[in-house]
Amino acid sequence: RVALPALAMILGLLSLAFLVGVAARSTAPSIKIKGFSFTGDRYCWNVTEGSEAGLRSLDSAFSFGANAVSAIVTWHQQNINTTDIFRGRTETDDSIIAVINEAHRRGASVLLKPHVDLLDTGVGGGDWRGDIGRHFSATQWDAWFASYRPFIMHYASMAQEHGVAMLAVSTELIAASPQDAHWRAIIADIRSVFKGTLTDAANWGGEEVNKTWWDAVDVIGVDAYYPLWDHSGPNPPLDPVPSVDQLAAAWQPVVPVLQGLATQWNRSVMFTEIGFCSGTTRQGCGLPATDASRQLQANAFEATLRVWTAVPVWIGVHWWNIVSDPSFTGTTNGCMDPRGKPAESVLRHWYGAPPRPCADTTSCPVVGE
């Protein structure tokens, strides 16, 4: 298990002003897990993760210094009120195994992260995986977990057979999270097969602090999409672009929350997901990218790494997301993929990779100063 060292508990009592105000080093500090999320299936229909093109996309991400990859695989259920989980346009086992093997060839560790998503997101499209089971009876929960068990055990066996370092028990299943006894039984079954490290990818903003079974896994995982600016307006706050210092200050309320979890459960913390769109301030990533919005993405990457590398209980991150289509790079798309954008230069600095060639100074910001 990844236990919290006594020294980290002492250092965790240092003032937040120190944690947030630490200047970026000229040489970036060591980050244990320098990862990214690699997505195909529902996130990229046209290129599978384990195809020749998909593996080229994977390799391009390793060029900026990553030492870990989160392999995403998605199954489905019809809607939030059904109990059967099934394959849809799901990555094949061979595809996921190819990603695992390529990561290992690169000397990287793998987090295998199975997701459950909805085919029918309800009226207005407002339902998502976090709502699954919110109206369930006890009998329905029994049926849902009877379907979830073979799904997750399939990937537990795959993870063990192919030397995966870490497995996520669930991802953002907010309404299911309070089913403590069910999850403990599932985890006991997983441990009978998989001998690596277990985490759970809890959603930010409530699930992470309300979960009662962190002691059953080895690392506290958070999908850490905490808002660093006001998302209520119709337009991004790009005039002026929030500075790195402003965004670092916005992390200040979150630091003691996750430090407290680490202390309470004697576990380290990692970001199983986090990302910032390059074309908008909202997670929907619906706006085209501009110079200002790309700079905001880079500033958010820099602020996040500047703050959290100074927090002893934090062991690393898997940035969302590198898509399996190798042509999906460059500055024109407004999504979270950092490749070809100023955010890539930030990652290269913190991940210890050489700077990328730049057409001009505006596309590659100076970081670490």
PDB file of C-alpha atoms in Angstrom, residues 193-368:
ATOM      1  CA  VAL A 193      -6.898 -11.670  -8.722  1.00  0.00           C
ATOM      2  CA  PHE A 194      -4.942  -8.423  -9.064  1.00  0.00           C
ATOM      3  CA  LYS A 195      -1.833  -7.952  -6.918  1.00  0.00           C
ATOM      4  CA  GLY A 196      -0.965  -4.415  -7.991  1.00  0.00           C
ATOM      5  CA  THR A 197      -2.019  -1.039  -6.602  1.00  0.00           C
ATOM      6  CA  LEU A 198      -5.705  -0.096  -6.381  1.00  0.00           C
ATOM      7  CA  THR A 199      -7.175   3.374  -6.602  1.00  0.00           C
ATOM      8  CA  ASP A 200     -10.614   4.843  -7.174  1.00  0.00           C
ATOM      9  CA  ALA A 201     -11.270   7.859  -9.405  1.00  0.00           C
ATOM     10  CA  ALA A 202     -13.628   9.925  -7.263  1.00  0.00           C
ATOM     11  CA  ASN A 203     -15.272  13.008  -8.665  1.00  0.00           C
ATOM     12  CA  TRP A 204     -14.251  16.402  -7.290  1.00  0.00           C
ATOM     13  CA  GLY A 205     -16.674  18.449  -5.224  1.00  0.00           C
ATOM     14  CA  GLY A 206     -18.133  15.881  -2.835  1.00  0.00           C
ATOM     15  CA  GLU A 207     -17.544  12.250  -3.743  1.00  0.00           C
ATOM     16  CA  GLU A 208     -13.891  12.434  -2.787  1.00  0.00           C
ATOM     17  CA  VAL A 209     -14.614  13.649   0.757  1.00  0.00           C
ATOM     18  CA  ASN A 210     -17.761  11.577   1.352  1.00  0.00           C
ATOM     19  CA  LYS A 211     -16.353   8.196   0.310  1.00  0.00           C
ATOM     20  CA  THR A 212     -16.254   5.817   3.285  1.00  0.00           C
ATOM     21  CA  TRP A 213     -14.046   3.093   1.817  1.00  0.00           C
ATOM     22  CA  TRP A 214     -10.755   4.815   0.993  1.00  0.00           C
ATOM     23  CA  ASP A 215      -9.097   2.401   3.404  1.00  0.00           C
ATOM     24  CA  ALA A 216      -9.977  -0.449   1.032  1.00  0.00           C
ATOM     25  CA  VAL A 217      -7.786   0.933  -1.784  1.00  0.00           C
ATOM     26  CA  ASP A 218      -4.146   1.994  -1.807  1.00  0.00           C
ATOM     27  CA  VAL A 219      -4.197   5.509  -3.277  1.00  0.00           C
ATOM     28  CA  ILE A 220      -6.831   8.250  -3.117  1.00  0.00           C
ATOM     29  CA  GLY A 221      -7.644   9.157  -6.721  1.00  0.00           C
ATOM     30  CA  VAL A 222      -9.484  12.347  -7.640  1.00  0.00           C
ATOM     31  CA  ASP A 223     -10.812  13.476 -11.001  1.00  0.00           C
ATOM     32  CA  ALA A 224      -9.833  17.009 -10.074  1.00  0.00           C
ATOM     33  CA  TYR A 225     -11.856  19.369 -12.266  1.00  0.00           C
ATOM     34  CA  TYR A 226     -12.104  21.966  -9.515  1.00  0.00           C
ATOM     35  CA  PRO A 227     -13.092  25.332 -11.058  1.00  0.00           C
ATOM     36  CA  LEU A 228     -10.198  27.789 -10.913  1.00  0.00           C
ATOM     37  CA  TRP A 229     -12.278  30.690 -12.235  1.00  0.00           C
ATOM     38  CA  ASP A 230     -15.903  31.784 -12.518  1.00  0.00           C
ATOM     39  CA  HIS A 231     -17.703  29.520 -14.991  1.00  0.00           C
ATOM     40  CA  SER A 232     -21.049  31.307 -14.712  1.00  0.00           C
ATOM     41  CA  GLY A 233     -20.578  33.849 -17.490  1.00  0.00           C
ATOM     42  CA  PRO A 234     -21.249  33.193 -21.183  1.00  0.00           C
ATOM     43  CA  ASN A 235     -17.676  33.909 -22.240  1.00  0.00           C
ATOM     44  CA  PRO A 236     -14.242  32.897 -20.973  1.00  0.00           C
ATOM     45  CA  PRO A 237     -12.452  35.449 -18.738  1.00  0.00           C
ATOM     46  CA  LEU A 238      -9.757  36.176 -21.292  1.00  0.00           C
ATOM     47  CA  ASP A 239      -9.386  39.952 -21.000  1.00  0.00           C
ATOM     48  CA  PRO A 240      -7.084  39.810 -19.247  1.00  0.00           C
ATOM     49  CA  VAL A 241      -6.094  36.155 -19.107  1.00  0.00           C
ATOM     50  CA  PRO A 242      -5.874  35.006 -15.455  1.00  0.00           C
ATOM     51  CA  SER A 243      -2.243  34.821 -14.422  1.00  0.00           C
ATOM     52  CA  VAL A 244      -0.446  31.784 -13.068  1.00  0.00           C
ATOM     53  CA  ASP A 245      -0.396  33.402  -9.627  1.00  0.00           C
ATOM     54  CA  GLN A 246      -4.151  34.020  -9.722  1.00  0.00           C
ATOM     55  CA  LEU A 247      -4.860  30.448 -10.747  1.00  0.00           C
ATOM     56  CA  ALA A 248      -2.457  29.116  -8.115  1.00  0.00           C
ATOM     57  CA  ALA A 249      -4.307  31.129  -5.485  1.00  0.00           C
ATOM     58  CA  ALA A 250      -7.574  29.569  -6.658  1.00  0.00           C
ATOM     59  CA  TRP A 251      -6.196  26.148  -5.692  1.00  0.00           C
ATOM     60  CA  GLN A 252      -5.720  27.334  -2.098  1.00  0.00           C
ATOM     61  CA  PRO A 253      -9.077  26.105  -0.698  1.00  0.00           C
ATOM     62  CA  VAL A 254      -8.581  22.647  -2.220  1.00  0.00           C
ATOM     63  CA  VAL A 255      -5.147  21.922  -0.753  1.00  0.00           C
ATOM     64  CA  PRO A 256      -6.286  21.408   2.871  1.00  0.00           C
ATOM     65  CA  VAL A 257      -9.249  19.304   1.741  1.00  0.00           C
ATOM     66  CA  LEU A 258      -7.069  16.737   0.004  1.00  0.00           C
ATOM     67  CA  GLN A 259      -4.367  16.968   2.667  1.00  0.00           C
ATOM     68  CA  GLY A 260      -7.059  16.203   5.218  1.00  0.00           C
ATOM     69  CA  LEU A 261      -8.197  13.151   3.275  1.00  0.00           C
ATOM     70  CA  ALA A 262      -4.626  11.903   3.046  1.00  0.00           C
ATOM     71  CA  THR A 263      -4.155  12.294   6.783  1.00  0.00           C
ATOM     72  CA  GLN A 264      -7.538  10.786   7.672  1.00  0.00           C
ATOM     73  CA  TRP A 265      -7.024   7.663   5.568  1.00  0.00           C
ATOM     74  CA  ASN A 266      -3.208   7.415   5.689  1.00  0.00           C
ATOM     75  CA  ARG A 267      -3.019   7.436   1.905  1.00  0.00           C
ATOM     76  CA  SER A 268      -1.285   9.437  -0.799  1.00  0.00           C
ATOM     77  CA  VAL A 269      -3.327  11.440  -3.310  1.00  0.00           C
ATOM     78  CA  MET A 270      -3.121  11.482  -7.093  1.00  0.00           C
ATOM     79  CA  PHE A 271      -5.134  13.195  -9.802  1.00  0.00           C
ATOM     80  CA  THR A 272      -6.602  10.327 -11.819  1.00  0.00           C
ATOM     81  CA  GLU A 273      -7.897  12.999 -14.192  1.00  0.00           C
ATOM     82  CA  ILE A 274      -7.537  16.731 -14.614  1.00  0.00           C
ATOM     83  CA  GLY A 275      -7.650  18.901 -17.701  1.00  0.00           C
ATOM     84  CA  PHE A 276      -8.293  22.360 -19.071  1.00  0.00           C
ATOM     85  CA  CYS A 277      -9.755  23.176 -22.471  1.00  0.00           C
ATOM     86  CA  SER A 278      -7.669  25.244 -24.843  1.00  0.00           C
ATOM     87  CA  GLY A 279     -10.750  26.810 -26.435  1.00  0.00           C
ATOM     88  CA  THR A 280     -12.963  27.753 -23.505  1.00  0.00           C
ATOM     89  CA  THR A 281     -12.993  27.982 -19.733  1.00  0.00           C
ATOM     90  CA  ARG A 282     -15.734  25.384 -19.467  1.00  0.00           C
ATOM     91  CA  GLN A 283     -15.338  21.627 -19.601  1.00  0.00           C
ATOM     92  CA  GLY A 284     -17.497  21.387 -22.713  1.00  0.00           C
ATOM     93  CA  CYS A 285     -14.630  22.682 -24.863  1.00  0.00           C
ATOM     94  CA  GLY A 286     -17.139  24.027 -27.364  1.00  0.00           C
ATOM     95  CA  LEU A 287     -15.372  27.223 -28.420  1.00  0.00           C
ATOM     96  CA  PRO A 288     -12.556  27.540 -30.943  1.00  0.00           C
ATOM     97  CA  ALA A 289      -9.080  28.112 -29.575  1.00  0.00           C
ATOM     98  CA  THR A 290      -7.523  31.563 -29.592  1.00  0.00           C
ATOM     99  CA  ASP A 291      -4.116  32.812 -28.500  1.00  0.00           C
ATOM    100  CA  ALA A 292      -5.680  33.989 -25.230  1.00  0.00           C
ATOM    101  CA  SER A 293      -7.533  30.751 -24.485  1.00  0.00           C
ATOM    102  CA  ARG A 294      -4.464  28.663 -25.267  1.00  0.00           C
ATOM    103  CA  GLN A 295      -2.472  30.817 -22.859  1.00  0.00           C
ATOM    104  CA  LEU A 296      -5.148  30.297 -20.208  1.00  0.00           C
ATOM    105  CA  GLN A 297      -4.784  26.531 -20.639  1.00  0.00           C
ATOM    106  CA  ALA A 298      -1.007  26.808 -20.259  1.00  0.00           C
ATOM    107  CA  ASN A 299      -1.343  29.037 -17.191  1.00  0.00           C
ATOM    108  CA  ALA A 300      -3.718  26.530 -15.593  1.00  0.00           C
ATOM    109  CA  PHE A 301      -1.266  23.671 -16.230  1.00  0.00           C
ATOM    110  CA  GLU A 302       1.569  25.712 -14.731  1.00  0.00           C
ATOM    111  CA  ALA A 303      -0.431  26.799 -11.683  1.00  0.00           C
ATOM    112  CA  THR A 304      -1.602  23.255 -10.997  1.00  0.00           C
ATOM    113  CA  LEU A 305       1.865  21.761 -11.115  1.00  0.00           C
ATOM    114  CA  ARG A 306       3.428  24.649  -9.210  1.00  0.00           C
ATOM    115  CA  VAL A 307       0.980  24.213  -6.333  1.00  0.00           C
ATOM    116  CA  TRP A 308       0.666  20.447  -6.096  1.00  0.00           C
ATOM    117  CA  THR A 309       4.322  19.521  -6.447  1.00  0.00           C
ATOM    118  CA  ALA A 310       4.801  21.425  -3.187  1.00  0.00           C
ATOM    119  CA  VAL A 311       2.225  19.245  -1.380  1.00  0.00           C
ATOM    120  CA  PRO A 312       3.965  16.160   0.076  1.00  0.00           C
ATOM    121  CA  VAL A 313       0.902  13.893  -0.008  1.00  0.00           C
ATOM    122  CA  TRP A 314       0.437  14.393  -3.771  1.00  0.00           C
ATOM    123  CA  ILE A 315       2.193  11.819  -5.939  1.00  0.00           C
ATOM    124  CA  GLY A 316       1.197  12.738  -9.471  1.00  0.00           C
ATOM    125  CA  VAL A 317      -1.309  13.203 -12.240  1.00  0.00           C
ATOM    126  CA  HIS A 318      -2.883  11.782 -15.382  1.00  0.00           C
ATOM    127  CA  TRP A 319      -3.786  14.740 -17.612  1.00  0.00           C
ATOM    128  CA  TRP A 320      -7.002  14.457 -19.605  1.00  0.00           C
ATOM    129  CA  ASN A 321      -6.601  13.678 -22.461  1.00  0.00           C
ATOM    130  CA  ILE A 322      -4.459  12.472 -25.346  1.00  0.00           C
ATOM    131  CA  VAL A 323      -6.758  11.115 -28.065  1.00  0.00           C
ATOM    132  CA  SER A 324      -5.870   8.115 -30.184  1.00  0.00           C
ATOM    133  CA  ASP A 325      -5.991  10.034 -33.479  1.00  0.00           C
ATOM    134  CA  PRO A 326      -2.404  11.202 -34.161  1.00  0.00           C
ATOM    135  CA  SER A 327      -3.655  14.008 -36.419  1.00  0.00           C
ATOM    136  CA  PHE A 328      -5.566  15.582 -33.536  1.00  0.00           C
ATOM    137  CA  THR A 329      -2.786  17.943 -32.502  1.00  0.00           C
ATOM    138  CA  GLY A 330      -1.866  21.558 -33.029  1.00  0.00           C
ATOM    139  CA  THR A 331      -3.299  24.860 -31.970  1.00  0.00           C
ATOM    140  CA  THR A 332      -6.602  24.871 -33.856  1.00  0.00           C
ATOM    141  CA  ASN A 333      -8.710  22.519 -31.726  1.00  0.00           C
ATOM    142  CA  GLY A 334     -10.242  23.797 -28.507  1.00  0.00           C
ATOM    143  CA  CYS A 335     -10.078  20.552 -26.544  1.00  0.00           C
ATOM    144  CA  MET A 336      -7.963  19.435 -23.596  1.00  0.00           C
ATOM    145  CA  ASP A 337      -5.258  17.610 -25.575  1.00  0.00           C
ATOM    146  CA  PRO A 338      -2.123  19.739 -24.919  1.00  0.00           C
ATOM    147  CA  ARG A 339      -0.079  18.612 -27.914  1.00  0.00           C
ATOM    148  CA  GLY A 340       1.174  21.420 -30.126  1.00  0.00           C
ATOM    149  CA  LYS A 341      -0.062  24.079 -27.701  1.00  0.00           C
ATOM    150  CA  PRO A 342       1.670  26.214 -25.070  1.00  0.00           C
ATOM    151  CA  ALA A 343       0.468  23.723 -22.440  1.00  0.00           C
ATOM    152  CA  GLU A 344       2.752  21.104 -23.980  1.00  0.00           C
ATOM    153  CA  SER A 345       5.744  23.298 -23.192  1.00  0.00           C
ATOM    154  CA  VAL A 346       4.590  23.516 -19.584  1.00  0.00           C
ATOM    155  CA  LEU A 347       4.361  19.739 -19.364  1.00  0.00           C
ATOM    156  CA  ARG A 348       7.773  19.308 -20.958  1.00  0.00           C
ATOM    157  CA  HIS A 349       9.296  21.562 -18.306  1.00  0.00           C
ATOM    158  CA  TRP A 350       7.670  19.810 -15.354  1.00  0.00           C
ATOM    159  CA  TYR A 351       8.093  16.324 -16.822  1.00  0.00           C
ATOM    160  CA  GLY A 352      11.777  16.954 -17.527  1.00  0.00           C
ATOM    161  CA  ALA A 353      11.711  16.719 -21.332  1.00  0.00           C
ATOM    162  CA  PRO A 354      13.579  18.987 -23.780  1.00  0.00           C
ATOM    163  CA  PRO A 355      11.654  22.030 -25.050  1.00  0.00           C
ATOM    164  CA  ARG A 356       9.757  21.505 -28.280  1.00  0.00           C
ATOM    165  CA  PRO A 357      10.640  23.507 -31.398  1.00  0.00           C
ATOM    166  CA  CYS A 358       8.460  26.606 -31.672  1.00  0.00           C
ATOM    167  CA  ALA A 359       7.457  28.725 -34.614  1.00  0.00           C
ATOM    168  CA  ASP A 360       7.424  31.816 -32.411  1.00  0.00           C
ATOM    169  CA  THR A 361       7.796  32.769 -28.760  1.00  0.00           C
ATOM    170  CA  THR A 362       4.037  33.139 -28.194  1.00  0.00           C
ATOM    171  CA  SER A 363       3.404  29.442 -28.884  1.00  0.00           C
ATOM    172  CA  CYS A 364       5.996  28.313 -26.333  1.00  0.00           C
ATOM    173  CA  PRO A 365       5.729  30.311 -23.110  1.00  0.00           C
ATOM    174  CA  VAL A 366       8.619  30.671 -20.706  1.00  0.00           C
ATOM    175  CA  VAL A 367       7.871  28.486 -17.692  1.00  0.00           C
ATOM    176  CA  GLY A 368       9.505  27.927 -14.355  1.00  0.00           C
TER     177      GLY A 368
END
